[in-house]
PDB file of C-alpha atoms in Angstrom:
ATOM      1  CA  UNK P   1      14.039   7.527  14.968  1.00  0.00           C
ATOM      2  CA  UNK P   2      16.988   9.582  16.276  1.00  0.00           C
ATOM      3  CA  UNK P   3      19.565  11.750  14.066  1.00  0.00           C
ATOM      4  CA  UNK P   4      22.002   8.938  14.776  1.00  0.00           C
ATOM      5  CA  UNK P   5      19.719   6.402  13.008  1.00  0.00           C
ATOM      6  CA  UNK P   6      18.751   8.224  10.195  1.00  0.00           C
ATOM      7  CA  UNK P   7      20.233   9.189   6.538  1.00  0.00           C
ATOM      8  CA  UNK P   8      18.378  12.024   4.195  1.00  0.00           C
ATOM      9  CA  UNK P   9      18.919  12.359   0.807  1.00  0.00           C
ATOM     10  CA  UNK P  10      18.689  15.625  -0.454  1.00  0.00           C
ATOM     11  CA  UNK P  11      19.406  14.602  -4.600  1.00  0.00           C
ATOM     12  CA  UNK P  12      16.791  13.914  -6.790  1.00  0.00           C
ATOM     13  CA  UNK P  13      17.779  10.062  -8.097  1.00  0.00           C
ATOM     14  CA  UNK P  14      18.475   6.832  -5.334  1.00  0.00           C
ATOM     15  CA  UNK P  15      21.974   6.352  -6.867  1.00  0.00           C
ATOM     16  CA  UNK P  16      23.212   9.434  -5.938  1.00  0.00           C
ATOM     17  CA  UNK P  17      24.892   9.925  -2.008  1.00  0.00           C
ATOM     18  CA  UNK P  18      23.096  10.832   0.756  1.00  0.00           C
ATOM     19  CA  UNK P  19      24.064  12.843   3.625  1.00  0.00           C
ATOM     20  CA  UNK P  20      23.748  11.865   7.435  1.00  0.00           C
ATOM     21  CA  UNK P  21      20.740  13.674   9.168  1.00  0.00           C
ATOM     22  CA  UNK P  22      22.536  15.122  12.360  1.00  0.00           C
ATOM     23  CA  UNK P  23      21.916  18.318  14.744  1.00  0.00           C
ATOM     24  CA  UNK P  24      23.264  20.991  12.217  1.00  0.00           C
ATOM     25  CA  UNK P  25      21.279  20.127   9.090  1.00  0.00           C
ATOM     26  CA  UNK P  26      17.901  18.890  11.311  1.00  0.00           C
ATOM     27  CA  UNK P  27      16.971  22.551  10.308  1.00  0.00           C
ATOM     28  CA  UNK P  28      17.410  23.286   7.038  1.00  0.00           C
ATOM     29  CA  UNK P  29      15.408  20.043   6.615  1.00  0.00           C
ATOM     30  CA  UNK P  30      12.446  20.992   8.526  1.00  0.00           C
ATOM     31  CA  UNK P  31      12.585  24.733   6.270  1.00  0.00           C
ATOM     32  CA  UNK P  32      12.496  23.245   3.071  1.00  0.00           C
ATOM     33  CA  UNK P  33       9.443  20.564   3.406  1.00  0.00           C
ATOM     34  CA  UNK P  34       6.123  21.125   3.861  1.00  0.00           C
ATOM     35  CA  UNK P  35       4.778  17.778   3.462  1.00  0.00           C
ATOM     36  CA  UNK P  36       5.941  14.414   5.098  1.00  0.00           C
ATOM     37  CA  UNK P  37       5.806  11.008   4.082  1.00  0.00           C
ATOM     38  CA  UNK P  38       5.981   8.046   6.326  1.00  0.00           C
ATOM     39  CA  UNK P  39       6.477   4.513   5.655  1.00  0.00           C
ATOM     40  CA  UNK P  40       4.597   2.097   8.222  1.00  0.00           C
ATOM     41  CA  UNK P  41       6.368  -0.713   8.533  1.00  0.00           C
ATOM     42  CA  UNK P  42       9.663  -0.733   9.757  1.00  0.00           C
ATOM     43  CA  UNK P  43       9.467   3.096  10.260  1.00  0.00           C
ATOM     44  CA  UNK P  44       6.669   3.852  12.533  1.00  0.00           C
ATOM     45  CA  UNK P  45       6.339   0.471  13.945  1.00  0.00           C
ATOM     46  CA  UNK P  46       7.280  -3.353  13.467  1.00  0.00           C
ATOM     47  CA  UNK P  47       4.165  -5.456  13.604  1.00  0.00           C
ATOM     48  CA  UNK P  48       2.264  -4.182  16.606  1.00  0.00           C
ATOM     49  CA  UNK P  49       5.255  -2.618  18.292  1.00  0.00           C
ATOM     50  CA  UNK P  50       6.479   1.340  18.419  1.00  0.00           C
ATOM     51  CA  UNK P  51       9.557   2.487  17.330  1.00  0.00           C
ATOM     52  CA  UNK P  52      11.307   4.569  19.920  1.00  0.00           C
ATOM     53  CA  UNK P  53      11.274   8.281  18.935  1.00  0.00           C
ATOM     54  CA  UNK P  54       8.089   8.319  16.551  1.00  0.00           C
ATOM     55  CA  UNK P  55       5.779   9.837  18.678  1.00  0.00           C
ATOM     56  CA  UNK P  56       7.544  12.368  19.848  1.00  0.00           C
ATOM     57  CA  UNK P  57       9.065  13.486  16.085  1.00  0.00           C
ATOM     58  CA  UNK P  58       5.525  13.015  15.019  1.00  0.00           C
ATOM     59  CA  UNK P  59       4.302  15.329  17.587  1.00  0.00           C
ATOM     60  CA  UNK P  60       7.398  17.800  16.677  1.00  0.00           C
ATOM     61  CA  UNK P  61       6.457  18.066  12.971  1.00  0.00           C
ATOM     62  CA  UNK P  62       2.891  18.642  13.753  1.00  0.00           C
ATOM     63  CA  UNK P  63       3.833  21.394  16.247  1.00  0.00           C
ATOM     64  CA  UNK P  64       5.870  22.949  12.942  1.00  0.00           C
ATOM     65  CA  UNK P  65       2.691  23.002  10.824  1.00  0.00           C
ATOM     66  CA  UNK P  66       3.971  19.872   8.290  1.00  0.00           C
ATOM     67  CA  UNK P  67       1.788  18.065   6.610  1.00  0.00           C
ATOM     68  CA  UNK P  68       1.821  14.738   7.318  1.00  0.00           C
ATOM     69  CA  UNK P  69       0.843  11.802   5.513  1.00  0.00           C
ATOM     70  CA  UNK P  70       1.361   7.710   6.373  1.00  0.00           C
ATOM     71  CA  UNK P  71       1.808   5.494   3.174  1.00  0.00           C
ATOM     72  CA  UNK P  72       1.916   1.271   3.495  1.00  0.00           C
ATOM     73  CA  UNK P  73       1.746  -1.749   1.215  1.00  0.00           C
ATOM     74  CA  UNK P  74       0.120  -3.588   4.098  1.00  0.00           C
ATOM     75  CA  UNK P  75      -3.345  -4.480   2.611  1.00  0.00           C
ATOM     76  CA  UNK P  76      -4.494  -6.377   5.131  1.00  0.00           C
ATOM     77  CA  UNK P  77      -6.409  -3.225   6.570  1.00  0.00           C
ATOM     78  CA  UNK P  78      -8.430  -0.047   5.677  1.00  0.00           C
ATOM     79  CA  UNK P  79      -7.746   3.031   6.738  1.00  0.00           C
ATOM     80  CA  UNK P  80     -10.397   2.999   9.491  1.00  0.00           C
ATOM     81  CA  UNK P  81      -8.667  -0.102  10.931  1.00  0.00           C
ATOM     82  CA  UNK P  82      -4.898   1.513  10.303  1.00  0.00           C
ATOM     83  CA  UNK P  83      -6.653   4.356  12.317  1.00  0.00           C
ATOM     84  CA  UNK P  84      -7.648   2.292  14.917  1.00  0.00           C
ATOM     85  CA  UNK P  85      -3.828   0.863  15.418  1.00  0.00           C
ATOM     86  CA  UNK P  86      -2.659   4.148  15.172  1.00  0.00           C
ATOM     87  CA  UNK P  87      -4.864   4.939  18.124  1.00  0.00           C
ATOM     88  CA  UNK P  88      -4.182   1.608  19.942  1.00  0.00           C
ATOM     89  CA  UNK P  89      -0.165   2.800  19.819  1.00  0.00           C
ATOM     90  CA  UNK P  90      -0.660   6.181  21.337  1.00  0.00           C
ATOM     91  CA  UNK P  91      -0.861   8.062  18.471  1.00  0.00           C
ATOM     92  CA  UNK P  92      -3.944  10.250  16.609  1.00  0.00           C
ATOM     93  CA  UNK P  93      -4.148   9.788  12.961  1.00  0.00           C
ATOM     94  CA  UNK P  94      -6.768  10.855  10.650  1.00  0.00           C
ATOM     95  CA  UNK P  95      -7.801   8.234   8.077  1.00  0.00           C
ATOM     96  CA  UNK P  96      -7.863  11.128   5.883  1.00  0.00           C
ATOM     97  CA  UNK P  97      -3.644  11.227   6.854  1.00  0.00           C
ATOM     98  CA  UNK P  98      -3.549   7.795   5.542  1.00  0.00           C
ATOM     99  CA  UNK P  99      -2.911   6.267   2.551  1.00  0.00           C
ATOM    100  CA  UNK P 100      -2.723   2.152   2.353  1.00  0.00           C
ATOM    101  CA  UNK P 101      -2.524   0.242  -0.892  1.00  0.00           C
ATOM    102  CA  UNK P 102      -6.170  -1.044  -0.233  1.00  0.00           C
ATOM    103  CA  UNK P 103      -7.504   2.407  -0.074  1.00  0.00           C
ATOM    104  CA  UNK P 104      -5.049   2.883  -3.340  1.00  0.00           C
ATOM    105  CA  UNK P 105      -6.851  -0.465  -5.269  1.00  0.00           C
ATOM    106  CA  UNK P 106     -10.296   1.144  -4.586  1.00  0.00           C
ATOM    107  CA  UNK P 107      -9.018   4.320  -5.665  1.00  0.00           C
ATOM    108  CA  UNK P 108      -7.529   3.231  -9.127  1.00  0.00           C
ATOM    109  CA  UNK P 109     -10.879   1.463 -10.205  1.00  0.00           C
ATOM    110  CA  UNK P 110     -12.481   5.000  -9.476  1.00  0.00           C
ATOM    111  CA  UNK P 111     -10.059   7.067 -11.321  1.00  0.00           C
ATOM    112  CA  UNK P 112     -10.165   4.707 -14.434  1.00  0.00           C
ATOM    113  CA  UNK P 113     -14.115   4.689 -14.134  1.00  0.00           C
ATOM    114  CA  UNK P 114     -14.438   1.219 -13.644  1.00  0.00           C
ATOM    115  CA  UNK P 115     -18.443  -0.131 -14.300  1.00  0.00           C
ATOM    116  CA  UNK P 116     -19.927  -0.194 -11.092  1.00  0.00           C
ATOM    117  CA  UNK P 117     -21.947  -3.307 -12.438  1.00  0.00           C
ATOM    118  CA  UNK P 118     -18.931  -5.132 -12.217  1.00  0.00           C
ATOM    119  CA  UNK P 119     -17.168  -6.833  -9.641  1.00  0.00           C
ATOM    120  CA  UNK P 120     -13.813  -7.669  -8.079  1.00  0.00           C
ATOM    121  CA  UNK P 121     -12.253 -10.358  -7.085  1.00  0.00           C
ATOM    122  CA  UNK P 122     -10.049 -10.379  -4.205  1.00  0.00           C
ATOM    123  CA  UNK P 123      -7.019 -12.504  -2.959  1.00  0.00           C
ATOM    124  CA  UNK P 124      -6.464 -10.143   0.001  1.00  0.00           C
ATOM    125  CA  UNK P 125      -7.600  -9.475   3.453  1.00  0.00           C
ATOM    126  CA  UNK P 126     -10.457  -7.838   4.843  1.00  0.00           C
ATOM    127  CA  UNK P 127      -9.017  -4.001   3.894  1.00  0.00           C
ATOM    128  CA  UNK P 128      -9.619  -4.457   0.541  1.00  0.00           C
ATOM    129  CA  UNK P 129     -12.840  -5.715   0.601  1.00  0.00           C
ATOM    130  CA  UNK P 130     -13.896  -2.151   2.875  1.00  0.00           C
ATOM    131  CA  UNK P 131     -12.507  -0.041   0.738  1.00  0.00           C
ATOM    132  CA  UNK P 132     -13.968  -1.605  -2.203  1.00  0.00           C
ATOM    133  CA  UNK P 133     -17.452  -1.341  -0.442  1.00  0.00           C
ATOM    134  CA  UNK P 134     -16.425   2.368   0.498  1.00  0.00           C
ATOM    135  CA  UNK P 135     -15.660   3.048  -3.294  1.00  0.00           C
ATOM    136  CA  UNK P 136     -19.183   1.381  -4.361  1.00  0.00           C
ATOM    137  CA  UNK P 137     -18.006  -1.546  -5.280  1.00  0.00           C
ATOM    138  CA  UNK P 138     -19.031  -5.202  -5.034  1.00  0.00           C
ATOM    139  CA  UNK P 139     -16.372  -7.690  -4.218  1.00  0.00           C
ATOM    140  CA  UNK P 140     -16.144 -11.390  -3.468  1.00  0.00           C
ATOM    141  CA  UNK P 141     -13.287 -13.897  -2.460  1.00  0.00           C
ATOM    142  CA  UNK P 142     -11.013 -12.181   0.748  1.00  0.00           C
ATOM    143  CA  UNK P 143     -10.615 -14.284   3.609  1.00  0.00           C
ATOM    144  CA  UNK P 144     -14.145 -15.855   3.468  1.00  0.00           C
ATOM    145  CA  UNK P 145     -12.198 -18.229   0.343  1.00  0.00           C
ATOM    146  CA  UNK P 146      -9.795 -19.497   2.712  1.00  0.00           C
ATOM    147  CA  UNK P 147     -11.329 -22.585   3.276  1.00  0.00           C
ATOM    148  CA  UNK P 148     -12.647 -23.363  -0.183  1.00  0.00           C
ATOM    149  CA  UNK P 149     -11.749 -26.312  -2.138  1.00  0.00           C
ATOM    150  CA  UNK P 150     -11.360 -26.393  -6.102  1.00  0.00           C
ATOM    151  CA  UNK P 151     -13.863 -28.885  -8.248  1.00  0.00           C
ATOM    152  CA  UNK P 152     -11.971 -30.830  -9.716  1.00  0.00           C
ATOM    153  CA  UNK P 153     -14.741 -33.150 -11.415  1.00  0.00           C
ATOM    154  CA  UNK P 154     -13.919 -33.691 -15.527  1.00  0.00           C
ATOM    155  CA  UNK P 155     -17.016 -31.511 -16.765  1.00  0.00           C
ATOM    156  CA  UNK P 156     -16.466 -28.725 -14.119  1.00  0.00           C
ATOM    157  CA  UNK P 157     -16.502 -25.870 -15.933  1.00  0.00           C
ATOM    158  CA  UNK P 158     -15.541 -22.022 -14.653  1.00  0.00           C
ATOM    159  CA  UNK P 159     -18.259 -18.970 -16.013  1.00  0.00           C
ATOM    160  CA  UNK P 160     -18.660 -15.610 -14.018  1.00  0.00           C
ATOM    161  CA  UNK P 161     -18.530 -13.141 -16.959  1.00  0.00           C
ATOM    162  CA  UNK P 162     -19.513 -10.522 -14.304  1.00  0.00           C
ATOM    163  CA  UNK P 163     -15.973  -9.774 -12.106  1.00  0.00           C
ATOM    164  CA  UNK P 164     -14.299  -7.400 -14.421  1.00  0.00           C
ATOM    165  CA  UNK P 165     -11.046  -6.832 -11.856  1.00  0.00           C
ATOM    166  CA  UNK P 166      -8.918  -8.872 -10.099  1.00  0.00           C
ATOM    167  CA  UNK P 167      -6.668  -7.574  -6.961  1.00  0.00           C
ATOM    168  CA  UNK P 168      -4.435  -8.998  -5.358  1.00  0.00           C
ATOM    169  CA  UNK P 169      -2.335  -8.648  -2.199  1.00  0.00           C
ATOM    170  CA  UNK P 170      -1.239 -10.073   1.414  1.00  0.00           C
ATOM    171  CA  UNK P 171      -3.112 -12.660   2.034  1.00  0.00           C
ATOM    172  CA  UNK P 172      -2.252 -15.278   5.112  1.00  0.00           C
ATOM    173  CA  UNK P 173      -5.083 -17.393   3.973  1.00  0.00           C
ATOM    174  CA  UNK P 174      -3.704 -18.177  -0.101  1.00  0.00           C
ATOM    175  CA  UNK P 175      -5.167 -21.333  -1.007  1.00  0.00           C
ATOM    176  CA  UNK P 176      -5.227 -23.306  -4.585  1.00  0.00           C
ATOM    177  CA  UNK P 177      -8.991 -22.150  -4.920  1.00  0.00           C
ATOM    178  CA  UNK P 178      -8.569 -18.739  -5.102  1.00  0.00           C
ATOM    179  CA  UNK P 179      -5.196 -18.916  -7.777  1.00  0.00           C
ATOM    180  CA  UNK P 180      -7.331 -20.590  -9.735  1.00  0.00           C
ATOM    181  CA  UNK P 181     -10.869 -18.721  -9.574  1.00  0.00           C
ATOM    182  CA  UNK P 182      -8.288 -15.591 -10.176  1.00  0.00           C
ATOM    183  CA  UNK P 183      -6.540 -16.890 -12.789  1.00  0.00           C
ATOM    184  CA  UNK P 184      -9.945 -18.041 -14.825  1.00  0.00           C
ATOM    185  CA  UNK P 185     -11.272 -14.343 -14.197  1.00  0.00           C
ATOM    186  CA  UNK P 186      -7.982 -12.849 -15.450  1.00  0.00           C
ATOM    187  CA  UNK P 187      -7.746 -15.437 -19.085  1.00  0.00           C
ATOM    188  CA  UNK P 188     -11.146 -15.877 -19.471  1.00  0.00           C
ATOM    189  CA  UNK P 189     -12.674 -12.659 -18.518  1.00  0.00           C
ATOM    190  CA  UNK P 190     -11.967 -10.056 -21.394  1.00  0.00           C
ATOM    191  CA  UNK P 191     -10.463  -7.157 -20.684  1.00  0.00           C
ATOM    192  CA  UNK P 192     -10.039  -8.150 -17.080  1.00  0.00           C
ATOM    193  CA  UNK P 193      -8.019  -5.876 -15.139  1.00  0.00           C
ATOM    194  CA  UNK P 194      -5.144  -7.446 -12.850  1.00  0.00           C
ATOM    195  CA  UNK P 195      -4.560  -5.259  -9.851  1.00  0.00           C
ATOM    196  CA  UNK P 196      -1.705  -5.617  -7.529  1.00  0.00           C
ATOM    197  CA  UNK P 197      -1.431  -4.066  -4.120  1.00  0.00           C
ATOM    198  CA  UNK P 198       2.314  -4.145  -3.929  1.00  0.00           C
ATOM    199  CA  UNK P 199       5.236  -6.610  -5.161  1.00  0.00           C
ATOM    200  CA  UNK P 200       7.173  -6.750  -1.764  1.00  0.00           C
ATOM    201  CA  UNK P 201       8.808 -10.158  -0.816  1.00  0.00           C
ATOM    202  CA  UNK P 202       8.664  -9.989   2.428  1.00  0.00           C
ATOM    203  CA  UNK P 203       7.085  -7.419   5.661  1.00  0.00           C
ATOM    204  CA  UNK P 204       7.327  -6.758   8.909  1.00  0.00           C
ATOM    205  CA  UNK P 205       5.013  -8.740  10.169  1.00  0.00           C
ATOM    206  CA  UNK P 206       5.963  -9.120  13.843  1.00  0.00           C
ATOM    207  CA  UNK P 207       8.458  -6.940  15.589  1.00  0.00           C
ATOM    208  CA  UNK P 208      11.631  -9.370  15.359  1.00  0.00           C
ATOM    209  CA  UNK P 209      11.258 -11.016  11.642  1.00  0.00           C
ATOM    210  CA  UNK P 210       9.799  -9.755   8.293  1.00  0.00           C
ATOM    211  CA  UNK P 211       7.598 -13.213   6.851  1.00  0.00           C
ATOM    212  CA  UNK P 212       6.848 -13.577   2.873  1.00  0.00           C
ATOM    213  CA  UNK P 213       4.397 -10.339   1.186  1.00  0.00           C
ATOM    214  CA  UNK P 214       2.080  -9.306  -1.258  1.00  0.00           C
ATOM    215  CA  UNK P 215       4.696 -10.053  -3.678  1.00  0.00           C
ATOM    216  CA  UNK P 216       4.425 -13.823  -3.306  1.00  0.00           C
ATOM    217  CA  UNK P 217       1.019 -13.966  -4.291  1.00  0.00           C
ATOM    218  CA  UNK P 218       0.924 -11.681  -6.691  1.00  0.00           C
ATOM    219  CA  UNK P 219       4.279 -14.211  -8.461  1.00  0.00           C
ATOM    220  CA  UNK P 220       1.926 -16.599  -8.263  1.00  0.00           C
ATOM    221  CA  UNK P 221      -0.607 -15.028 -10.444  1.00  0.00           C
ATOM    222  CA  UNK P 222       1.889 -13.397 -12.898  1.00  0.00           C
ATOM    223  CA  UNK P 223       2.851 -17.347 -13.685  1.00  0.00           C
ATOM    224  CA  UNK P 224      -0.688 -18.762 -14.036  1.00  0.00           C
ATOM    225  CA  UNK P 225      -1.950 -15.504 -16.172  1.00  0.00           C
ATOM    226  CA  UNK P 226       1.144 -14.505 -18.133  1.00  0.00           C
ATOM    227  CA  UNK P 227       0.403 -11.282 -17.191  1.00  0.00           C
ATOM    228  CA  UNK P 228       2.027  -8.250 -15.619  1.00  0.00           C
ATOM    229  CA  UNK P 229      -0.412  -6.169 -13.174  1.00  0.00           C
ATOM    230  CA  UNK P 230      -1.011  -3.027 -12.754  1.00  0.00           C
ATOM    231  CA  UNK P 231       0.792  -1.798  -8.935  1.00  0.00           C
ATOM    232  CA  UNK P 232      -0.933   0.937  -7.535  1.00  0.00           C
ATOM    233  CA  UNK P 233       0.979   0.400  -4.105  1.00  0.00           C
ATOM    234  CA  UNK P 234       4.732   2.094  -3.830  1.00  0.00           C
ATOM    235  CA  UNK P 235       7.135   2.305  -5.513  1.00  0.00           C
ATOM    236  CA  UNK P 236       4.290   2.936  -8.709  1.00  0.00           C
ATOM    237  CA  UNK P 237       3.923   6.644  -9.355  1.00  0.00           C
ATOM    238  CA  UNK P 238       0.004   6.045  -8.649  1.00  0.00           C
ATOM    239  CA  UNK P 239       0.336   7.029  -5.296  1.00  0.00           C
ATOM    240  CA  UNK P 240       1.916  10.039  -5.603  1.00  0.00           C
ATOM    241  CA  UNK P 241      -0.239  11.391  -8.502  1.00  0.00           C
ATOM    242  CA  UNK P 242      -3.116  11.167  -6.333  1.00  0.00           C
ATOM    243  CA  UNK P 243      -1.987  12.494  -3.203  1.00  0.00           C
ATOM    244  CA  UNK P 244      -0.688  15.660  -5.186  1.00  0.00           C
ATOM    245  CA  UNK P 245      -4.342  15.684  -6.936  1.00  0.00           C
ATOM    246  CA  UNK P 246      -6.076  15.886  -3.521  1.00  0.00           C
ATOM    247  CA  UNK P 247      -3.351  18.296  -1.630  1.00  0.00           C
ATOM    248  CA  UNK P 248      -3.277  22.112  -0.793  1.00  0.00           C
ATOM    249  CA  UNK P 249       0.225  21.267  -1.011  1.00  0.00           C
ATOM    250  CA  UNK P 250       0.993  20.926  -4.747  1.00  0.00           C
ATOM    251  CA  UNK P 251       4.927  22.039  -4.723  1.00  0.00           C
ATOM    252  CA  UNK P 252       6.364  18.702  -4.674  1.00  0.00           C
ATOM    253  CA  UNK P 253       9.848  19.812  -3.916  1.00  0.00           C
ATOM    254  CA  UNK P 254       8.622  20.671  -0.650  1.00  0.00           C
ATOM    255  CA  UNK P 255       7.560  16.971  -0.113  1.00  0.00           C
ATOM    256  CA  UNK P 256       9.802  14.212   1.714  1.00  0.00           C
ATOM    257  CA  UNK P 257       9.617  10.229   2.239  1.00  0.00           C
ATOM    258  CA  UNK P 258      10.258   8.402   5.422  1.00  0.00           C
ATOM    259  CA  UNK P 259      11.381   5.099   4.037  1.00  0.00           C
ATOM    260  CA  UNK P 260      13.210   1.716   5.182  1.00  0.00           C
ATOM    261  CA  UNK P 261      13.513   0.353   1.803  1.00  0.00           C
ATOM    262  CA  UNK P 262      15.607   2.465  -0.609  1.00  0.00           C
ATOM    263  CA  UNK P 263      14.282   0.097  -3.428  1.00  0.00           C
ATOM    264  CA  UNK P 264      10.463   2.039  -2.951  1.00  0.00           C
ATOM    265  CA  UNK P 265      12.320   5.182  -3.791  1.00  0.00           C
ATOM    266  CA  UNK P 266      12.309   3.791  -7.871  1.00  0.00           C
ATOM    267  CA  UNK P 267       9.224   5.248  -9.512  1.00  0.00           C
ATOM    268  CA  UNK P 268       8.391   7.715  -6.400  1.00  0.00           C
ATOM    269  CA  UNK P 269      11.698   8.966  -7.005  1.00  0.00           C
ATOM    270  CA  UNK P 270      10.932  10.386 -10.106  1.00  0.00           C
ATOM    271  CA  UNK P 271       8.313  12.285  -8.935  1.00  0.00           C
ATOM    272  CA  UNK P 272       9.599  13.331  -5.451  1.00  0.00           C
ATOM    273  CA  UNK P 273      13.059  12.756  -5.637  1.00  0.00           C
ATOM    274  CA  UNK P 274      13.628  13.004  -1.654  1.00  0.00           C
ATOM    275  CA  UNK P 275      14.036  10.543   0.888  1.00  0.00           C
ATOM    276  CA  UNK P 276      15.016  10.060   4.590  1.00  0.00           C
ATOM    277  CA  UNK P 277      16.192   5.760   5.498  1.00  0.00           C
ATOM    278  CA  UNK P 278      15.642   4.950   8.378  1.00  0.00           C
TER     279      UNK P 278
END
């Protein structure tokens, strides 16, 4: 992630024009934030491959005393296993320095007191599920659906009054069983809450092509429910309310976002209104 490659914007709206980040304004830059934000995907790696550069400008802003924080959509993990691929790459991370959007799916049902008698249902990976369990929650569906097969017998008849959330994100293992145990928890279910991860189309998910996202599935649901979720991954403001809740560092001008897709900046934007594309 050289000068060369990158663009900041220094205005507080996407629309506006952005300035190339070279030698003579590196500087100013590193004065005026406290606090960096980095994408994942696309930014620090493509799927399990490190981008030239990031270690070494990670290890440069940490020398400067920044703050540093790493934000993804990719649900697929928790932060202990984010930490873990962090590690596996060269590169110490905190799961406290971490913020993924199934970390951020737990953390809305906490912040909006959701009954801990309830439960969730998941069409997602294995992250969600332990950060659900970390948040003291009980989930069902994730992966362990993948191979289930709907009823499709005249008199079969759907009733589990107890799941009182729904979320939904990446997941490689989609099948008609769990659209349609979701779907019956979202209609029939009142009150239900439908939780998205993210929207994104696509990902990186290998180092030389980005294949379909979170945002597939989640279509999916928003056809068979009629309903529009709640997204508590970027580019909702969700994210950025609760990292400023839990930092020392609560001057958000001083904050910046590492980003590959200037379409995340809507929403964040209006709450931290800076952005480097990479």
């Amino acid at each position: 992630m050289t000068a060369g490659e990158s663009t900041m914007a220094t205005s507080t709206s996407c629309g506006e024009a952005a300035e190339l980040l070279s030698p003579h304004n590196v500087r100013g830059l590193l004065d005026s934030v406290d606090a960096f934000l980095f994408d994942c995907d696309g930014v620090i790696w493509k799927g399990d491959t490190l981008i030239d550069g990031v270690s070494q400008t990670l290890d440069l802003l940490r020398s400067k005393g920044k703050k540093l924080v790493f934000v993804t959509n990719n649900s697929t993990k928790s932060r202990r296993q984010y930490s873990k691929k962090f590690h596996s790459l060269g590169i110490s991370v905190s799961e406290d320095e971490i913020f993924s959007s199934s970390f951020a799916a737990a953390m809305y049902l906490k912040v909006s007191n959701f009954p801990q008698d309830k439960k969730v249902y998941v069409i997602g990976g294995e992250g969600i599920l332990e950060e659900l369990q970390l948040a003291g929650y009980t989930s069902l569906g994730g992966p362990e659906d993948g191979k289930k097969l709907v009823d499709l017998q005249a008199n079969s008849l759907f009733d589990d009054k107890i799941v009182g959330a729904v979320v939904v994100g990446l997941d490689p293992y989609i099948n008609y069983y769990k659209l349609q145990y979701g779907t019956l928890c979202i209609r029939e279910n009142p009150q239900c809450l439908f939780i998205a991860t993210n929207r994104d189309a696509v990902g990186h998910m290998t180092s030389s092509q980005e294949w379909p996202g979170a945002g597939c599935m989640v279509a999916a649901v928003c056809g068979s429910t009629e309903r529009q979720p709640i997204v508590v991954g970027k580019p909702s403001t969700f994210m950025m309310d609760f990292l400023l809740q839990k930092s020392t560092c609560r001057c958000i001008c001083r904050w910046l976002m590492s980003t590959r897709n200037i379409s995340q900046c809507r929403g964040i934007g209006i709450t931290i209104g800076r952005f480097i594309w990479v």
